[in-house]
PDB file of C-alpha atoms in Angstrom:
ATOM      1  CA  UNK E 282       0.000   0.000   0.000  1.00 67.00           C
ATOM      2  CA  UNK E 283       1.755   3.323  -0.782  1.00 93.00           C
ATOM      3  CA  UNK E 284      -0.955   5.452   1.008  1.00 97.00           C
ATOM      4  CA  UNK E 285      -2.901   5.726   4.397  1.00 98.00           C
ATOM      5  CA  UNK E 286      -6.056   8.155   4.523  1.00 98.00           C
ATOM      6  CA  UNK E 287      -7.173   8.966   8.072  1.00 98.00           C
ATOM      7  CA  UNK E 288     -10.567  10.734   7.862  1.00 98.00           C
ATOM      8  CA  UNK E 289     -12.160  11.987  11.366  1.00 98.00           C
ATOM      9  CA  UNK E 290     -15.380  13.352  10.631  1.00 98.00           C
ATOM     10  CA  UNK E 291     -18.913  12.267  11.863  1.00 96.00           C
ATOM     11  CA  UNK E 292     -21.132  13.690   9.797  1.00 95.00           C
ATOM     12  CA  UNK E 293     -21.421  12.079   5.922  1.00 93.00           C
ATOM     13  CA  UNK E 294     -23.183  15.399   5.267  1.00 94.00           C
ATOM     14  CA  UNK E 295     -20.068  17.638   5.738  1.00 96.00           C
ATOM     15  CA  UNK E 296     -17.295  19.521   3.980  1.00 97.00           C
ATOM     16  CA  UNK E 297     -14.795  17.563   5.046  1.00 98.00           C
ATOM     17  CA  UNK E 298     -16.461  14.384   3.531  1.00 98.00           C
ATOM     18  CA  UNK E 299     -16.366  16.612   0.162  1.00 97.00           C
ATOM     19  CA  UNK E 300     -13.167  16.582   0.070  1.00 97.00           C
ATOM     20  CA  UNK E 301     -12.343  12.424   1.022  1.00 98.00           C
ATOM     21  CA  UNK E 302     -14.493  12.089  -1.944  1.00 97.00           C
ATOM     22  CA  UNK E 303     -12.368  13.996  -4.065  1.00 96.00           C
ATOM     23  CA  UNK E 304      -8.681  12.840  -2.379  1.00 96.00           C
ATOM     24  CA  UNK E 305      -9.961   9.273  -3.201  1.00 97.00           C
ATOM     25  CA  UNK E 306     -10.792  10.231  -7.164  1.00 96.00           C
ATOM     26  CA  UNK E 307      -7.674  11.981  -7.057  1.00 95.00           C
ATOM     27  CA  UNK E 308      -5.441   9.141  -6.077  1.00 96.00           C
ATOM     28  CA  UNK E 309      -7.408   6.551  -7.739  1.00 95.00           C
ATOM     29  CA  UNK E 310      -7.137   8.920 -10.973  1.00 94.00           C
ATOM     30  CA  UNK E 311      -3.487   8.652 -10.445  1.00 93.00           C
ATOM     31  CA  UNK E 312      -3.245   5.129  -9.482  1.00 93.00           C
ATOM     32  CA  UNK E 313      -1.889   5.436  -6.041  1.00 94.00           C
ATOM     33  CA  UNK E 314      -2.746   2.811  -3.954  1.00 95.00           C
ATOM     34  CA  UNK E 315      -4.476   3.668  -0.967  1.00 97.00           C
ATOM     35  CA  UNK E 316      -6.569   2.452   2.507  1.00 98.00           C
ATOM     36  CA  UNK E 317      -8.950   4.453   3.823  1.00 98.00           C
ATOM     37  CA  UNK E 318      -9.404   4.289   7.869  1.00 98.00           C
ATOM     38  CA  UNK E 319     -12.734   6.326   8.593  1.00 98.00           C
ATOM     39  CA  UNK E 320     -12.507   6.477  12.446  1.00 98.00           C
ATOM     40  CA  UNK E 321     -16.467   7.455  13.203  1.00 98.00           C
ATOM     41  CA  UNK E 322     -17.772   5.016  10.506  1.00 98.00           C
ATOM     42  CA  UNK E 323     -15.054   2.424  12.051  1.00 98.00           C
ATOM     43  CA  UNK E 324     -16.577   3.094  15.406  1.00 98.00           C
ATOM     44  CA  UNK E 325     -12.968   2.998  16.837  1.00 98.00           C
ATOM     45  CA  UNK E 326     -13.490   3.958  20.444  1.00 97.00           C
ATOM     46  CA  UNK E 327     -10.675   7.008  21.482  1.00 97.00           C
ATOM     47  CA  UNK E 328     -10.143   6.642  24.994  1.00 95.00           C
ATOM     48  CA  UNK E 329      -8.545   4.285  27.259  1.00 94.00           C
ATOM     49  CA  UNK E 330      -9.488   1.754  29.549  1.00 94.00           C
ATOM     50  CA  UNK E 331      -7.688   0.925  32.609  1.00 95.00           C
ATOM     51  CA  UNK E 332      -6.561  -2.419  31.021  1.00 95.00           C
ATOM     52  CA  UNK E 333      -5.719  -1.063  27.841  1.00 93.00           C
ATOM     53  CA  UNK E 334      -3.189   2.092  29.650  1.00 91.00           C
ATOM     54  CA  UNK E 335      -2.119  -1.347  31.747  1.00 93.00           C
ATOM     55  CA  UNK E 336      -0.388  -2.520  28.470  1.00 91.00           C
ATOM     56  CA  UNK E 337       1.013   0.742  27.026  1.00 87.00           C
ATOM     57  CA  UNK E 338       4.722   0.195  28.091  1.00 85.00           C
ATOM     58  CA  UNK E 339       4.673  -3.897  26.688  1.00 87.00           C
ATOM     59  CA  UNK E 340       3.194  -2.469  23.294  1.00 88.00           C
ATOM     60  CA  UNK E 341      -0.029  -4.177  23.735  1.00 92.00           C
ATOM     61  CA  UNK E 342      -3.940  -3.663  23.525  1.00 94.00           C
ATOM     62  CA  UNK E 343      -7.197  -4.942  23.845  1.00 95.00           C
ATOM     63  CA  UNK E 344      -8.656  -3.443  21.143  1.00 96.00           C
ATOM     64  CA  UNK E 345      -8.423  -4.839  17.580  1.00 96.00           C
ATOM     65  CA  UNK E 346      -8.833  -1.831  15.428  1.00 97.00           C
ATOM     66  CA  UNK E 347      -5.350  -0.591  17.031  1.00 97.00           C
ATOM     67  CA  UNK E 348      -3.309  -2.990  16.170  1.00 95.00           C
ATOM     68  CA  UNK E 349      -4.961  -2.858  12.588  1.00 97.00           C
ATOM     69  CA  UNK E 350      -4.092   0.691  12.671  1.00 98.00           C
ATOM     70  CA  UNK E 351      -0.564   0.327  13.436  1.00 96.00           C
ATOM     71  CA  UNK E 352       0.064  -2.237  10.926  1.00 96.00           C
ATOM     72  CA  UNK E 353      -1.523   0.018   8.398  1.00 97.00           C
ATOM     73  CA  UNK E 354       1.013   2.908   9.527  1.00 98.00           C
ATOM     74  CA  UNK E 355       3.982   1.002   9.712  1.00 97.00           C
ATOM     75  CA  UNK E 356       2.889  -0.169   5.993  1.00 96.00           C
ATOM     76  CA  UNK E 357       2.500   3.185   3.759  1.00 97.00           C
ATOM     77  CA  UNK E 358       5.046   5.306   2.765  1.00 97.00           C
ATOM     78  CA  UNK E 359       2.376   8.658   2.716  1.00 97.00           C
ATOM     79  CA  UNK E 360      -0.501   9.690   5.309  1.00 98.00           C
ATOM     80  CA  UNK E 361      -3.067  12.040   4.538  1.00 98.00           C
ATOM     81  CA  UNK E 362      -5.395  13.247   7.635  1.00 98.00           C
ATOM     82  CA  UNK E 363      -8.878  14.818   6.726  1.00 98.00           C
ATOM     83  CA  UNK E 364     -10.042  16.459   9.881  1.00 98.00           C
ATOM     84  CA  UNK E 365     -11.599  19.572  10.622  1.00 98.00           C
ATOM     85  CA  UNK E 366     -10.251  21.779  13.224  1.00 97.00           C
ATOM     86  CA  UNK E 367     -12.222  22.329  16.614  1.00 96.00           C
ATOM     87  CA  UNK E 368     -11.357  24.761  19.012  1.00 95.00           C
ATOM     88  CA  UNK E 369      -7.866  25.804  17.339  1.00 94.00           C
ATOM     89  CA  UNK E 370      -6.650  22.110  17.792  1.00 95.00           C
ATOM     90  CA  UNK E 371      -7.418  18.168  16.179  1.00 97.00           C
ATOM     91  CA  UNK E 372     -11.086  16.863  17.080  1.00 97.00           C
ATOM     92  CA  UNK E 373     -10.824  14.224  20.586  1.00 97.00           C
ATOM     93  CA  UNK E 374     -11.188  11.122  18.224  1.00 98.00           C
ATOM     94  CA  UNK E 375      -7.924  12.038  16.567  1.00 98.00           C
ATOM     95  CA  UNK E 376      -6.138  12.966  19.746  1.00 97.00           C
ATOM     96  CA  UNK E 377      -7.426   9.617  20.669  1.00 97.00           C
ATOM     97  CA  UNK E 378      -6.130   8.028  17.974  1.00 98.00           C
ATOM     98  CA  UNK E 379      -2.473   9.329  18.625  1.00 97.00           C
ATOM     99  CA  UNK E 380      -3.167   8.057  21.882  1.00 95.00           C
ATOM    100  CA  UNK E 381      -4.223   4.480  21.519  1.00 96.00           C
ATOM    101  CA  UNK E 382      -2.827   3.733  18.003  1.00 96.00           C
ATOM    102  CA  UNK E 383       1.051   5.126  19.016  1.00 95.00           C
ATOM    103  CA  UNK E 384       2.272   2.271  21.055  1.00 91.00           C
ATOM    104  CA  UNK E 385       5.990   2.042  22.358  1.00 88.00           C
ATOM    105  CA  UNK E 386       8.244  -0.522  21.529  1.00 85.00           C
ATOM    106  CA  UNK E 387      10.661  -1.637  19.375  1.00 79.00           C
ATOM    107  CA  UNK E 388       8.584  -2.239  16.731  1.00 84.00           C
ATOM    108  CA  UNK E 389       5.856  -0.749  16.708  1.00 91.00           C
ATOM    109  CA  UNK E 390       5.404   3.348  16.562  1.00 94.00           C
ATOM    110  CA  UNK E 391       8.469   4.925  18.422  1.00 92.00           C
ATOM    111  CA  UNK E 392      10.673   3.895  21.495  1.00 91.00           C
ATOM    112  CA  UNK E 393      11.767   6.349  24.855  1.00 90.00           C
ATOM    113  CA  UNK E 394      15.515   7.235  25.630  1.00 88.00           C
ATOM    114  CA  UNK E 395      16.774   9.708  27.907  1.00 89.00           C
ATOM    115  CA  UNK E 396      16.732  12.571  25.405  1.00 88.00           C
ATOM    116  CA  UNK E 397      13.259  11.760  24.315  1.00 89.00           C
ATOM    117  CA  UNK E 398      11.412   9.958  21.796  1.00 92.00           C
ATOM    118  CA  UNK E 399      12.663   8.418  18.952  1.00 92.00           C
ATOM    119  CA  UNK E 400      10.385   7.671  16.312  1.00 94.00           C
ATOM    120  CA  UNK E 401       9.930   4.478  14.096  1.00 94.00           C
ATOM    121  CA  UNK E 402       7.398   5.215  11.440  1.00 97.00           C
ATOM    122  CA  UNK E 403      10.404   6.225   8.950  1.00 96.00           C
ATOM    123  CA  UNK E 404       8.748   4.675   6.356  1.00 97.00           C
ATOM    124  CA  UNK E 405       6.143   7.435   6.135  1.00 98.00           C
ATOM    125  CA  UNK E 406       7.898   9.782   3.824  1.00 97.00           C
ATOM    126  CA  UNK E 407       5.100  12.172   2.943  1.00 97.00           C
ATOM    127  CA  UNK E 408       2.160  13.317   5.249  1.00 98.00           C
ATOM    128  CA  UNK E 409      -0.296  16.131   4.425  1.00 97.00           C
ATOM    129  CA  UNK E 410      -3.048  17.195   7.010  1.00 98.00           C
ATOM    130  CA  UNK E 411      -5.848  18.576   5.412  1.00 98.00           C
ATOM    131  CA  UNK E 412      -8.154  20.294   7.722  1.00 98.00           C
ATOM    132  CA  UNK E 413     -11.189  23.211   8.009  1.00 97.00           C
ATOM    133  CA  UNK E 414     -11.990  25.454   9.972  1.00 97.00           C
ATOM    134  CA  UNK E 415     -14.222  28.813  11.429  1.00 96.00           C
ATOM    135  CA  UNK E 416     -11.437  30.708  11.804  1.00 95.00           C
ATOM    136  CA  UNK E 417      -9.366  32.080   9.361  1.00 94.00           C
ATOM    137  CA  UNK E 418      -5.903  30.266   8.618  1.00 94.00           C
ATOM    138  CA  UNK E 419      -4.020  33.545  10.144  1.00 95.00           C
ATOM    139  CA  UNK E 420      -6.026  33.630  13.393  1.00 93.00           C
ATOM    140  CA  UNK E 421      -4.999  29.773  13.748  1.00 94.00           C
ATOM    141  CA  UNK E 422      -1.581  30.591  13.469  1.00 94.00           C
ATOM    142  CA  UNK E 423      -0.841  34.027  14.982  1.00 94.00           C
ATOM    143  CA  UNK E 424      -3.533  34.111  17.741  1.00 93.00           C
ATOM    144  CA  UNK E 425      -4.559  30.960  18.543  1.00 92.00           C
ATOM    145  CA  UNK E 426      -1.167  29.170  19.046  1.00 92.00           C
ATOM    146  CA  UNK E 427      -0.992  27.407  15.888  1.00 94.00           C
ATOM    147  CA  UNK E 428      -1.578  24.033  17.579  1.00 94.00           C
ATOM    148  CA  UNK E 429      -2.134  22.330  14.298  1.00 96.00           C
ATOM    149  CA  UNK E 430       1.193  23.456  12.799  1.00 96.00           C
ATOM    150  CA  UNK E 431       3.609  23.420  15.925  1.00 96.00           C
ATOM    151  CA  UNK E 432       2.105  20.473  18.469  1.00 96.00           C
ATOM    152  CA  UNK E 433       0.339  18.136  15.557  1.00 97.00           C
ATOM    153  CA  UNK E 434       2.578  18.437  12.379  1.00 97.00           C
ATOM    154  CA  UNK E 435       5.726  19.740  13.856  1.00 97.00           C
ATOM    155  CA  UNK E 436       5.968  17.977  17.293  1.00 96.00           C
ATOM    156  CA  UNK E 437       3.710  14.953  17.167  1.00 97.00           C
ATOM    157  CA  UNK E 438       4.297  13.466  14.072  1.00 98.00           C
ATOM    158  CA  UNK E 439       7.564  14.515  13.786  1.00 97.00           C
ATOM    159  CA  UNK E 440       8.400  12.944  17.114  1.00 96.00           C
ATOM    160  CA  UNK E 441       6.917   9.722  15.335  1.00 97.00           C
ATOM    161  CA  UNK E 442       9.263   9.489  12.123  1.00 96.00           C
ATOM    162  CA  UNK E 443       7.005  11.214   9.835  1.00 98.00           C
ATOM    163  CA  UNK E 444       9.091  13.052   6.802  1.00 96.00           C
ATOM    164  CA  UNK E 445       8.357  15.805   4.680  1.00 97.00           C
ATOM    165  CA  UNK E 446       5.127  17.357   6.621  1.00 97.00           C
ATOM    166  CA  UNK E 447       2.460  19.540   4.711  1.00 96.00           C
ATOM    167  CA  UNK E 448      -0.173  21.343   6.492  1.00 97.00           C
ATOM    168  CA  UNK E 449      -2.902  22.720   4.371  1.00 96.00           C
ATOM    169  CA  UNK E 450      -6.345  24.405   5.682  1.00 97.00           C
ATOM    170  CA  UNK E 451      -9.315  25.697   4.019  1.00 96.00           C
ATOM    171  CA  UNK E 452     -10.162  28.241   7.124  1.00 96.00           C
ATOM    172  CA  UNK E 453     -13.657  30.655   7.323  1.00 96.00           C
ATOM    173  CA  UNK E 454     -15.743  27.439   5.889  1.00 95.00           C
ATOM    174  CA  UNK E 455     -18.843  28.908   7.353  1.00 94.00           C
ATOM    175  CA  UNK E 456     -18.510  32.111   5.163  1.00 93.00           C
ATOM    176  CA  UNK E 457     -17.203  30.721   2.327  1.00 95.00           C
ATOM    177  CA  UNK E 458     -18.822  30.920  -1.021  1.00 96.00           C
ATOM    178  CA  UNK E 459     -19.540  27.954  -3.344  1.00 95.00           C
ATOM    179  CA  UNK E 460     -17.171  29.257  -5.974  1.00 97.00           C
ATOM    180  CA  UNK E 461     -14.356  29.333  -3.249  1.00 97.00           C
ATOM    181  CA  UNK E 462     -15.416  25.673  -2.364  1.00 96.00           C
ATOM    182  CA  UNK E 463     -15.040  24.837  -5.590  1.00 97.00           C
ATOM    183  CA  UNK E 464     -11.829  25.740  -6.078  1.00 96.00           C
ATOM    184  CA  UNK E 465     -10.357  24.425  -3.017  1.00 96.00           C
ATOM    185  CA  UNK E 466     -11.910  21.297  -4.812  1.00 95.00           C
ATOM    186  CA  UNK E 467     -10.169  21.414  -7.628  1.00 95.00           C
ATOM    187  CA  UNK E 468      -7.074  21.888  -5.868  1.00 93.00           C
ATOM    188  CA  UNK E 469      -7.559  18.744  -3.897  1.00 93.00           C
ATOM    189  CA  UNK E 470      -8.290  16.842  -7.337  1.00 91.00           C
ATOM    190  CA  UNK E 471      -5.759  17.459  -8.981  1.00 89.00           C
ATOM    191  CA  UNK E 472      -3.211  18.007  -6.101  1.00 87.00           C
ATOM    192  CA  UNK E 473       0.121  15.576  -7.225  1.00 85.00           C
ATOM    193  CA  UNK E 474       1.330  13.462  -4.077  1.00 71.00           C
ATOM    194  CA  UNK E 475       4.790  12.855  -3.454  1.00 62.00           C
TER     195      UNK E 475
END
């Protein structure tokens, strides 16, 4: 598989679900192979139980969909979040996802040495995070703390192994007009990966 979508959005309805429709004609008009992981329609369940934080440090779980996940990651060589952005930061199902999914050990996400964490998820060589939001994409950055840039791109996945990060927001999506949609739309369709 060269690419991993992960698409957190609940509502089928949405903007966001506009534009997995379009990533997936994209890469399937370009012949990239790809996996989609839809974490609402998945059900995958973001927080942890008491035996599932008892396993953390031996890399292990109780919940199938995570270790599906991981294999998935540790498998593609680009990720591509779709996720809107909800109060300046990623929605609680993705933060749960980094959570659960993000297991230490020596093979499996990333390992912990005295200078800090060392990722193992190398083999991603390309992520983009593709997200929405109220606010514009200036207020995100120079007001709100730019949480999606500097804790999720920069530090998180980073910090994981991820190469070559692209960040990339279509902000004010309640005022927007259908001919600005449209050509955020057309961006995404013919965007060229890699």
């Amino acid at each position: 598989m060269d690419t991993l979508i992960i698409y957190c959005h609940p509502y089928a309805q949405s903007f966001n679900h506009v534009v997995l429709e379009r990533m997936q004609s994209n890469l399937n008009s370009q012949g990239i192979n790809y996996q989609l992981i839809d974490l609402y329609a998945e059900h995958f369940d973001p927080t942890y139980s008491a035996e599932e934080l008892s396993l953390y440090h031996q890399g292990g779980t109780v919940d199938p969909l995570v270790r599906k996940y991981l294999a998935l990651l540790k498998s593609c060589q680009t990720v591509i979040f779709i996720t809107p952005c909800w109060w300046n930061s990623i929605p609680g199902m993705l933060k749960g996802f980094i959570d659960k999914v993000m297991k230490e050990g020596s093979n499996l996400s990333h390992t912990v040495t005295r200078t800090g964490i060392k990722g193992l998820l190398t083999n991603v060589q390309h992520c983009y995070v593709l997200t929405t939001s109220t606010s514009p994409t200036w207020y995100l950055r120079f007001f709100c703390g730019n949480a999606i840039q500097r804790v999720f791109v920069n530090t998180t996945l980073k910090q994981l192994g991820f190469e070559h990060r692209k960040w990339l927001n279509f902000g004010e999506i309640s005022w927007s007009s259908p001919q600005r949609r449209q050509r955020y739309l057309q961006k995404i369709a013919q965007y060229r990966f890699k």
